[in-house]
Coordinates of C-alpha atoms in Angstrom, one line a residue:
X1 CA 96.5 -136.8 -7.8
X2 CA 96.0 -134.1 -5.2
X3 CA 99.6 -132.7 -5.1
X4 CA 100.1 -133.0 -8.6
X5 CA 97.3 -130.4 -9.4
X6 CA 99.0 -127.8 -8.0
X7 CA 98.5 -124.6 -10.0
X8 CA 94.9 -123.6 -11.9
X9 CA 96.9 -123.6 -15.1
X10 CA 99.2 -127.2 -14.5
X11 CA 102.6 -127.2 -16.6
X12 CA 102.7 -129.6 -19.5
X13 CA 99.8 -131.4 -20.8
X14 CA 98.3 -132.0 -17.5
X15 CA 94.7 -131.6 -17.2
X16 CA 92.1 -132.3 -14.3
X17 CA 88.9 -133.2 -14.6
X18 CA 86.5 -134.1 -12.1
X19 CA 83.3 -136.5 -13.1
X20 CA 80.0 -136.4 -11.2
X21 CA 78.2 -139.6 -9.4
X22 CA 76.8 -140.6 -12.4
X23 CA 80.8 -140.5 -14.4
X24 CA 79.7 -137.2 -16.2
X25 CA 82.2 -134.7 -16.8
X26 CA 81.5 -131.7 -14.4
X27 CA 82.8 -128.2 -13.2
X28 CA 85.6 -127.6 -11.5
X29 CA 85.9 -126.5 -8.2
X30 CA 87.0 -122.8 -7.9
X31 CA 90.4 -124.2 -6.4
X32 CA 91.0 -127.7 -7.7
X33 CA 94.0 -128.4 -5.8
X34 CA 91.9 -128.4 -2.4
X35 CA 89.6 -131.1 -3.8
X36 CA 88.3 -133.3 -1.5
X37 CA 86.2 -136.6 -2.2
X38 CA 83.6 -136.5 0.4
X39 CA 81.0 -135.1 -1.9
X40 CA 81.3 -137.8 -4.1
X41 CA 83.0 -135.9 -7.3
X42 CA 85.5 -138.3 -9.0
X43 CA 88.8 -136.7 -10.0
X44 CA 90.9 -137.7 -12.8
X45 CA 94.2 -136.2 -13.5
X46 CA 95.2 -136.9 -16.7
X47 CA 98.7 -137.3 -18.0
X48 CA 100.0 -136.7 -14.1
X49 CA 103.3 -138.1 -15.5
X50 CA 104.1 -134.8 -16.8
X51 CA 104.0 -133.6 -13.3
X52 CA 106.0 -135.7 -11.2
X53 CA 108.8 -136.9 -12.4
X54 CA 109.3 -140.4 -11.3
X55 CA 106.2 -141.3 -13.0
X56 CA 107.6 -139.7 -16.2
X57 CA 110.8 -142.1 -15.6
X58 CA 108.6 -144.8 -14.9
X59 CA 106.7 -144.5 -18.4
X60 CA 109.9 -143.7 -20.5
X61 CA 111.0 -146.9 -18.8
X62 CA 108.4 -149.0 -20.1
X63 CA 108.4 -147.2 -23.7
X64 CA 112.4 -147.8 -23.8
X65 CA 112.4 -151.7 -22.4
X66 CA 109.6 -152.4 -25.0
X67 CA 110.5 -150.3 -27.8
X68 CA 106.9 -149.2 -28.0
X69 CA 106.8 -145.8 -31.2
X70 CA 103.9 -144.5 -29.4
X71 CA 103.6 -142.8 -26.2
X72 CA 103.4 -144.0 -23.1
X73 CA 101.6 -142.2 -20.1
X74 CA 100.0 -142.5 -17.4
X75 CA 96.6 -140.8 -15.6
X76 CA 96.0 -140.7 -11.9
X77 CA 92.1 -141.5 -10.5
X78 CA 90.9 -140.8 -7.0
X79 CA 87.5 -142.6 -6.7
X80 CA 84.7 -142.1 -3.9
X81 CA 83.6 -145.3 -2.0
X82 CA 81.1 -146.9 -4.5
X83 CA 81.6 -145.0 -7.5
X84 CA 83.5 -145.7 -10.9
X85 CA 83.0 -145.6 -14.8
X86 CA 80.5 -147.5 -16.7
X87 CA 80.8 -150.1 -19.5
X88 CA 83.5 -149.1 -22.1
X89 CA 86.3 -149.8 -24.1
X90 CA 89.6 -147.9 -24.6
X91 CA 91.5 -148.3 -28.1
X92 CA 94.7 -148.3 -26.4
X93 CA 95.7 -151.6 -24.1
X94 CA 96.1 -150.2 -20.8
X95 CA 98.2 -151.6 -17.0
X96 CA 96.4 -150.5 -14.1
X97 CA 98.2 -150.2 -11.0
X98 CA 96.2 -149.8 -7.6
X99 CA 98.1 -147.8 -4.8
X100 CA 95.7 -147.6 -2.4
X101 CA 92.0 -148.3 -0.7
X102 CA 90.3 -151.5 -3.0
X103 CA 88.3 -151.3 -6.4
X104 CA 86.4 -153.6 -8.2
X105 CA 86.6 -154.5 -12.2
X106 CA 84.7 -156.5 -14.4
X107 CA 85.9 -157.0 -17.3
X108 CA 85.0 -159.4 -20.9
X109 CA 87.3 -162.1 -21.1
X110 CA 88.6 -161.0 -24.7
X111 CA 88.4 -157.6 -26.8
X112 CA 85.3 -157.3 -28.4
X113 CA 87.3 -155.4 -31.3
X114 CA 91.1 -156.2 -31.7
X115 CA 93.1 -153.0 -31.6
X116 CA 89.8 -150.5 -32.1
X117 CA 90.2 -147.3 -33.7
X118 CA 87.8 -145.7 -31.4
X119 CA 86.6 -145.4 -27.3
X120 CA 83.5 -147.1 -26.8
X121 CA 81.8 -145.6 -23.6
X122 CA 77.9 -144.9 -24.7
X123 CA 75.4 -146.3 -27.9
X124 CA 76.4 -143.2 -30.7
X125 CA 79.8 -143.9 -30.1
X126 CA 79.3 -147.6 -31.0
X127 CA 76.7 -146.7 -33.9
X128 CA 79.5 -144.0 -35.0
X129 CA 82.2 -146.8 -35.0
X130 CA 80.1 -149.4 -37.1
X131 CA 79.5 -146.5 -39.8
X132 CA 82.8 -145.6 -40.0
X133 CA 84.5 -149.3 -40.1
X134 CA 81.6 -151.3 -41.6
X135 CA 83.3 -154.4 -40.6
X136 CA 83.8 -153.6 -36.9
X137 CA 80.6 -154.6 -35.5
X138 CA 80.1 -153.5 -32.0
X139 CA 76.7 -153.3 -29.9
X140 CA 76.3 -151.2 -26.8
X141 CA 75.8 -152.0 -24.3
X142 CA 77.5 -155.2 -24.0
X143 CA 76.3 -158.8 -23.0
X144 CA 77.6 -158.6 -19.4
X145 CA 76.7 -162.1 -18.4
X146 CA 80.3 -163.5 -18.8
X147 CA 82.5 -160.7 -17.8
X148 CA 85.0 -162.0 -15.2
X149 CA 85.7 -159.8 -11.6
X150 CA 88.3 -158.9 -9.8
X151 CA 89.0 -157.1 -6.8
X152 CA 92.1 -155.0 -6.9
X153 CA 94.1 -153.8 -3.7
X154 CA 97.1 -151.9 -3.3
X155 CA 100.6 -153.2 -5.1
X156 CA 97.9 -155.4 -7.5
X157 CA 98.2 -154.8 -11.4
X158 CA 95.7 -155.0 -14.1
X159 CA 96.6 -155.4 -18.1
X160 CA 93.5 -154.6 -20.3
X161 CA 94.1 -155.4 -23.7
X162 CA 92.9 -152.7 -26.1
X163 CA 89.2 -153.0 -27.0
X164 CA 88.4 -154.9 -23.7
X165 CA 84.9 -154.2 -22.1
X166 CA 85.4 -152.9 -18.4
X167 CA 83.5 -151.0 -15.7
X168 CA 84.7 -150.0 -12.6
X169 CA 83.4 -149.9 -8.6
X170 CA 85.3 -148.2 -5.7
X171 CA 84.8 -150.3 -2.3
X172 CA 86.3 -147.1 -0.6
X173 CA 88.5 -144.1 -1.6
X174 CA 90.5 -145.4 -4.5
X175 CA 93.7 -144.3 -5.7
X176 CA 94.2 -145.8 -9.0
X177 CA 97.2 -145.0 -12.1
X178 CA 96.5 -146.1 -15.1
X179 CA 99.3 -146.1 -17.4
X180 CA 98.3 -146.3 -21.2
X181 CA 100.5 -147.3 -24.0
X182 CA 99.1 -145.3 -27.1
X183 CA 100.1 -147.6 -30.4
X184 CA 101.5 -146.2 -33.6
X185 CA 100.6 -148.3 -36.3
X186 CA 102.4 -149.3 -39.4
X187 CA 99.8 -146.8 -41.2
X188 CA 101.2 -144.3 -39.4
X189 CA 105.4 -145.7 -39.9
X190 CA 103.7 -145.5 -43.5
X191 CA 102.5 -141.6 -43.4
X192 CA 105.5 -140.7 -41.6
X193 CA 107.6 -141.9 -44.4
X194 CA 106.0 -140.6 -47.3
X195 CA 105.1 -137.0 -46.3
X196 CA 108.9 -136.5 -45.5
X197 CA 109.7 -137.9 -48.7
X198 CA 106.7 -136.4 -50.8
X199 CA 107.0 -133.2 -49.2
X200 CA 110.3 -132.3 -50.9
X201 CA 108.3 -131.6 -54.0
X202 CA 106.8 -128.3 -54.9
X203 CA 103.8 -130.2 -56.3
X204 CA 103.2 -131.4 -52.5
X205 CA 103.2 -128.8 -50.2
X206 CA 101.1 -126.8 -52.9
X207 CA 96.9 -125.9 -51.9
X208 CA 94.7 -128.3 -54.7
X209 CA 94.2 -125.6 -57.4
X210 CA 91.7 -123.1 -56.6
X211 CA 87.8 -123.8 -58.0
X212 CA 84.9 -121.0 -58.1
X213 CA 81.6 -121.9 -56.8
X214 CA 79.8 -122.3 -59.9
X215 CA 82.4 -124.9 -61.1
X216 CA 81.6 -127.2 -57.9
X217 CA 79.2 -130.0 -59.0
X218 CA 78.6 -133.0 -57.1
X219 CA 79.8 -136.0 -58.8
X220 CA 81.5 -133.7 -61.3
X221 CA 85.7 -133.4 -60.9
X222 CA 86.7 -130.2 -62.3
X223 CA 89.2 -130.5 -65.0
X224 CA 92.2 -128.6 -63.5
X225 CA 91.8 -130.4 -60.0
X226 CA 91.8 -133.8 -61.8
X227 CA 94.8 -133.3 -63.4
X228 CA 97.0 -132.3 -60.4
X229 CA 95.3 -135.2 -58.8
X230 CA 95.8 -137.7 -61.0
X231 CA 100.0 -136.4 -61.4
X232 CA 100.1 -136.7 -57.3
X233 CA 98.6 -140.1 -57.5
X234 CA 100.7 -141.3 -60.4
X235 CA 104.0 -139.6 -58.1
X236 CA 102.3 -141.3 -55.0
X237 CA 102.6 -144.6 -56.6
X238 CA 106.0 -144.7 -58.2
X239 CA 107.0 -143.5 -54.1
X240 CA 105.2 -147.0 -52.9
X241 CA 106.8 -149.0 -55.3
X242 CA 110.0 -147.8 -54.1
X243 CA 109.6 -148.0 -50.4
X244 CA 111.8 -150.6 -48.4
X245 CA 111.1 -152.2 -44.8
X246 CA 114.0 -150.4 -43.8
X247 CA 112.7 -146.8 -44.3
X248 CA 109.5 -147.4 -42.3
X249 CA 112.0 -148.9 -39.7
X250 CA 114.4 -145.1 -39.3
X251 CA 110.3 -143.9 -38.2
X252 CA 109.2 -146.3 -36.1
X253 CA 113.2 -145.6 -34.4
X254 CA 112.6 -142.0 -34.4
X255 CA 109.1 -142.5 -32.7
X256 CA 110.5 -145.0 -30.0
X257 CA 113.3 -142.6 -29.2
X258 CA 110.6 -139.3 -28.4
X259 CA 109.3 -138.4 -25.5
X260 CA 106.1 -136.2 -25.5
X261 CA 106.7 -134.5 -22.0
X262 CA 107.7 -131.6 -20.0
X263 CA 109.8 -133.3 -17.9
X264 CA 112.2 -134.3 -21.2
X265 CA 115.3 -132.9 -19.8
X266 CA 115.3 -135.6 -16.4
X267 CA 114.1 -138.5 -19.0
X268 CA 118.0 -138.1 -20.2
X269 CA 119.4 -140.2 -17.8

């Protein structure tokens, strides 16, 4: 992760971020790229695939063998002997690939939520979760008592399904790559398809009509907004009706063919 920093101001979507001994997000140093681990200080460069670019092959790789629509990328961690994250769980399923020095994982034997729409790492990120998908039900922190171990060492590999439970432990200086495939969902095949379709109307790339202030009252839908409403919907629904398997299938082509780095021009190849 080291070389890749580089520059204060990386190219592409790059970012460093160094976490403290108790995984807190902390200052940089005033010259990240001569970072050095002794003092304990995590660093975590994120999206280092936009940096090098056989990592960026690598990921488009993976995105073109599998035909995955969302991005693939990948974020380099160098870990201080006996530190790591706490309990959490990502939203997108996740490969990690040791390269060097050993760390330690535990892990829940399944997701506790199937393709989450939300990162679970602390209690009012659960509670926020729970309020906002009432059927999700998700507790932090976890029961830990069955979550399996494993030690990783160099050239091992890792697959976390999204919405695992995992917490990590350096045995010494760890160099870790996580490489994360980011899902698009049908929902979003779905959006994709009906704004370009929708937004060829006037009616659609319009503002809601403008309302003064003292026609705003709660529970009370002003006339003219109602009406424009109600049209959309009516449009919205006669565009659902009419929508076939193979238009949400040109998206999710487009999506599998586009590559969200830097290093576009040597993906070409």
């Amino acid at each position: 992760p080291t070389k890749a920093v580089g520059r204060r101001m990386p190219q592409g979507y790059l970012e460093v971020r160094f976490f403290d001994r108790d995984g807190r997000l902390t200052a940089s140093p005033d010259h990240p790229e001569q970072y050095r681990p002794d003092d304990g200080i995590t660093l975590q460069a994120f999206r280092i695939c936009d940096r090098l670019e056989r990592l960026a092959a690598f990921c488009a790789g993976i995105k073109i063998g599998l035909s995955l629509p969302g991005p693939v990328t990948m974020t380099g961690y160098a870990v201080p002997p006996g530190r790591g994250f706490r309990t959490h769980f990502d939203c997108q399923p996740n490969f990690v690939l040791q390269v060097e020095g050993t760390k330690r994982r535990r892990f829940s034997a399944r997701p506790e939520v199937a393709w989450p729409p939300l990162t679970v790492a602390y209690a009012g990120r659960a509670l926020e979760l729970t309020e906002r998908y009432p059927s999700l039900k998700v507790t932090y922190p976890p029961d830990e008592t069955d979550f399996e171990e494993q030690l990783l060492s160099p050239g091992d590999v890792l697959f976390l399904p999204a919405g695992t439970w995992h917490q990590t432990e350096s045995s010494n200086l760890s160099l870790s790559l996580t490489m994360t495939c980011i899902p698009a969902t049908t929902a979003d095949l779905v959006e994709d398809t009906l704004r370009g379709s929708l937004s060829r109307l006037e009616s659609w790339r319009s503002n809601v009509p403008p309302v003064l202030p003292h026609d705003l009252r709660p529970g009370r839908l002003p006339a003219a907004v109602k009406q424009f409403l109600d049209a959309r919907l009516t449009e919205l629904r006669r565009q659902v009706r009419s929508m076939r398997a193979e238009d949400l299938y040109a998206s999710w082509l487009r999506r599998t063919a586009t590559f969200e780095s830097p290093l576009g021009r040597s993906l070409d190849d």
